[in-house]
Amino acid sequence: MSYIINDILSAMNYLPIGIICGFLGTTMHYILKSKVVNKKTCILEFFLITYLTAVLFIALLSREPGSRDMVSLIPFSTFGTTPQSHAYVVENIIMFIPFGFLLPLLWVRMNNLYFCLLTAFFTSLAIEVTQVITKMGYGQTDDVITNVLGAAVGFGILRIIQKVK
């Protein structure tokens, strides 16, 4: 558990840049958009841009290009037995929970579990491919699996909240 807490606290270093990007992206979107601004959508877009910026930094930009050179295509091969390897699994799930939560709130099409998880799959796959090409991370099938699982958890949390409301 201490690995997860330490890694999450370390990832918080990217929150200020995420907030700046969220503010600038949301502001630019509404300056360029000719329709009336919906407050709820504006806030959700801010959170999505902030979140995606943080993910981009955590998964790619926090690493030196060429610093990592490994690909693991065998499912569940990187889950390991150490507390740190277990922490990586949990962190990858946690990292995509907001994805499964925010997308359905912003886009009606993503209210369908299949489309939401398919989008999470392709987003995670794009991150992994970019990590392999730039050698800024290890390309791992397990990361895609756990990211999609995280999006499913986020989608499930949203559904529970909607039912309770």
Coordinates of C-alpha atoms in Angstrom, one line a residue:
M1 CA 0.0 0.0 0.0
S2 CA 2.9 2.4 0.7
Y3 CA 4.1 2.0 -2.9
I4 CA 0.7 3.0 -4.2
I5 CA 0.5 6.0 -1.9
N6 CA 4.0 7.2 -2.7
D7 CA 3.5 6.8 -6.4
I8 CA 0.1 8.7 -6.3
L9 CA 1.7 11.5 -4.3
S10 CA 4.6 11.6 -6.8
A11 CA 2.1 11.8 -9.6
M12 CA 0.5 14.9 -8.0
N13 CA 3.5 16.8 -9.2
Y14 CA 1.9 16.8 -12.6
L15 CA -1.4 18.2 -11.3
P16 CA -0.5 21.9 -11.6
I17 CA 0.5 21.6 -15.3
G18 CA -2.7 19.5 -15.8
I19 CA -4.8 22.3 -14.2
I20 CA -3.2 24.9 -16.4
C21 CA -3.8 22.8 -19.5
G22 CA -7.3 22.1 -18.4
F23 CA -8.0 25.8 -17.9
L24 CA -6.4 26.8 -21.2
G25 CA -8.0 24.0 -23.2
T26 CA -11.5 24.6 -21.8
T27 CA -11.1 28.4 -22.3
M28 CA -9.9 28.0 -25.9
H29 CA -12.7 25.5 -26.7
Y30 CA -15.4 27.9 -25.5
I31 CA -13.8 31.0 -27.2
L32 CA -13.7 29.1 -30.5
K33 CA -17.2 27.6 -30.0
S34 CA -20.1 29.7 -31.1
K35 CA -22.8 28.0 -28.9
V36 CA -23.8 29.0 -25.4
V37 CA -21.5 27.7 -22.7
N38 CA -23.0 24.9 -20.5
K39 CA -21.4 25.1 -17.1
K40 CA -21.6 21.4 -16.4
T41 CA -19.9 20.5 -19.7
C42 CA -17.3 23.2 -19.2
I43 CA -16.4 21.8 -15.7
L44 CA -16.3 18.2 -17.0
E45 CA -14.1 19.2 -20.0
F46 CA -11.7 21.0 -17.6
F47 CA -11.4 17.8 -15.5
L48 CA -11.0 15.6 -18.6
I49 CA -8.2 17.8 -20.0
T50 CA -6.5 18.1 -16.6
Y51 CA -6.8 14.3 -16.1
L52 CA -5.5 13.5 -19.6
T53 CA -2.5 15.9 -19.2
A54 CA -1.6 14.2 -16.0
V55 CA -1.8 10.7 -17.6
L56 CA 0.4 11.9 -20.5
F57 CA 3.0 13.1 -18.1
I58 CA 2.8 10.0 -15.9
A59 CA 2.9 7.5 -18.8
L60 CA 5.3 9.3 -21.1
L61 CA 6.7 12.8 -20.5
S62 CA 8.2 12.0 -17.1
R63 CA 10.7 9.7 -18.7
E64 CA 13.8 10.2 -20.7
P65 CA 13.5 9.1 -24.4
G66 CA 15.3 5.9 -25.0
S67 CA 15.4 5.0 -21.3
R68 CA 13.3 1.9 -21.5
D69 CA 13.4 -0.9 -24.0
M70 CA 11.1 -3.8 -23.4
V71 CA 7.9 -5.2 -24.8
S72 CA 5.7 -7.8 -23.0
L73 CA 2.9 -9.2 -25.1
I74 CA 2.0 -12.1 -22.8
P75 CA -1.0 -11.3 -20.7
F76 CA -0.5 -11.3 -16.9
S77 CA 3.2 -11.9 -17.3
T78 CA 4.2 -8.7 -15.5
F79 CA 1.8 -9.0 -12.5
G80 CA 4.6 -10.5 -10.4
T81 CA 4.8 -11.5 -6.8
T82 CA 6.4 -8.5 -5.1
P83 CA 4.5 -5.7 -3.4
Q84 CA 5.8 -3.2 -5.9
S85 CA 4.6 -5.3 -8.9
H86 CA 1.2 -5.6 -7.3
A87 CA 1.2 -1.8 -6.8
Y88 CA 1.8 -1.2 -10.5
V89 CA -1.3 -3.3 -11.3
V90 CA -3.4 -1.4 -8.8
E91 CA -2.0 2.0 -10.1
N92 CA -2.8 1.1 -13.7
I93 CA -6.4 0.4 -12.7
I94 CA -6.7 3.6 -10.6
M95 CA -5.2 5.6 -13.4
F96 CA -8.1 4.8 -15.8
I97 CA -11.0 5.1 -13.3
P98 CA -11.6 8.8 -14.2
F99 CA -11.6 7.8 -17.9
G100 CA -14.5 5.5 -17.4
F101 CA -16.3 8.1 -15.3
L102 CA -15.7 11.3 -17.3
L103 CA -16.3 10.1 -20.8
P104 CA -19.9 8.9 -20.3
L105 CA -20.6 12.2 -18.5
L106 CA -19.4 14.2 -21.5
W107 CA -20.5 12.2 -24.5
V108 CA -23.8 10.3 -24.9
R109 CA -22.1 7.7 -27.1
M110 CA -19.8 6.8 -24.2
N111 CA -22.8 5.9 -22.0
N112 CA -22.6 2.5 -23.7
L113 CA -20.1 0.3 -21.8
Y114 CA -18.8 -1.3 -25.0
F115 CA -17.9 2.1 -26.6
C116 CA -16.4 3.4 -23.4
L117 CA -14.2 0.4 -22.9
L118 CA -13.3 0.3 -26.6
T119 CA -12.2 3.9 -26.3
A120 CA -10.2 3.1 -23.2
F121 CA -8.6 0.2 -25.0
F122 CA -7.5 2.3 -28.0
T123 CA -6.3 5.1 -25.7
S124 CA -4.2 2.7 -23.6
L125 CA -2.9 1.0 -26.7
A126 CA -1.8 4.3 -28.1
I127 CA 0.1 5.1 -24.9
E128 CA 1.8 1.7 -25.0
V129 CA 2.7 2.0 -28.7
T130 CA 4.1 5.5 -28.1
Q131 CA 6.1 4.1 -25.1
V132 CA 7.6 1.4 -27.3
I133 CA 8.4 3.8 -30.2
T134 CA 9.9 6.5 -28.0
K135 CA 11.4 4.0 -25.5
M136 CA 9.9 6.1 -22.8
G137 CA 8.2 3.1 -21.2
Y138 CA 7.7 -0.6 -21.4
G139 CA 5.1 -1.8 -23.8
Q140 CA 2.9 -4.2 -21.8
T141 CA -0.3 -6.0 -22.6
D142 CA -0.9 -6.0 -18.9
D143 CA -1.1 -2.2 -18.8
V144 CA -3.8 -2.2 -21.5
I145 CA -5.7 -4.9 -19.6
T146 CA -5.5 -3.1 -16.3
N147 CA -6.3 0.3 -17.9
V148 CA -9.4 -1.1 -19.5
L149 CA -10.4 -2.7 -16.2
G150 CA -9.9 0.7 -14.5
A151 CA -12.2 2.3 -17.1
A152 CA -14.8 -0.4 -16.4
V153 CA -14.5 0.4 -12.6
G154 CA -15.0 4.1 -13.3
F155 CA -18.0 3.3 -15.5
G156 CA -19.5 1.1 -12.8
I157 CA -19.0 3.8 -10.1
L158 CA -20.8 6.3 -12.3
R159 CA -23.7 3.9 -12.8
I160 CA -23.9 3.3 -9.1
I161 CA -23.9 7.0 -8.4
Q162 CA -26.6 7.6 -11.1
K163 CA -28.8 4.9 -9.6
V164 CA -28.4 6.3 -6.1
K165 CA -29.3 9.8 -7.3

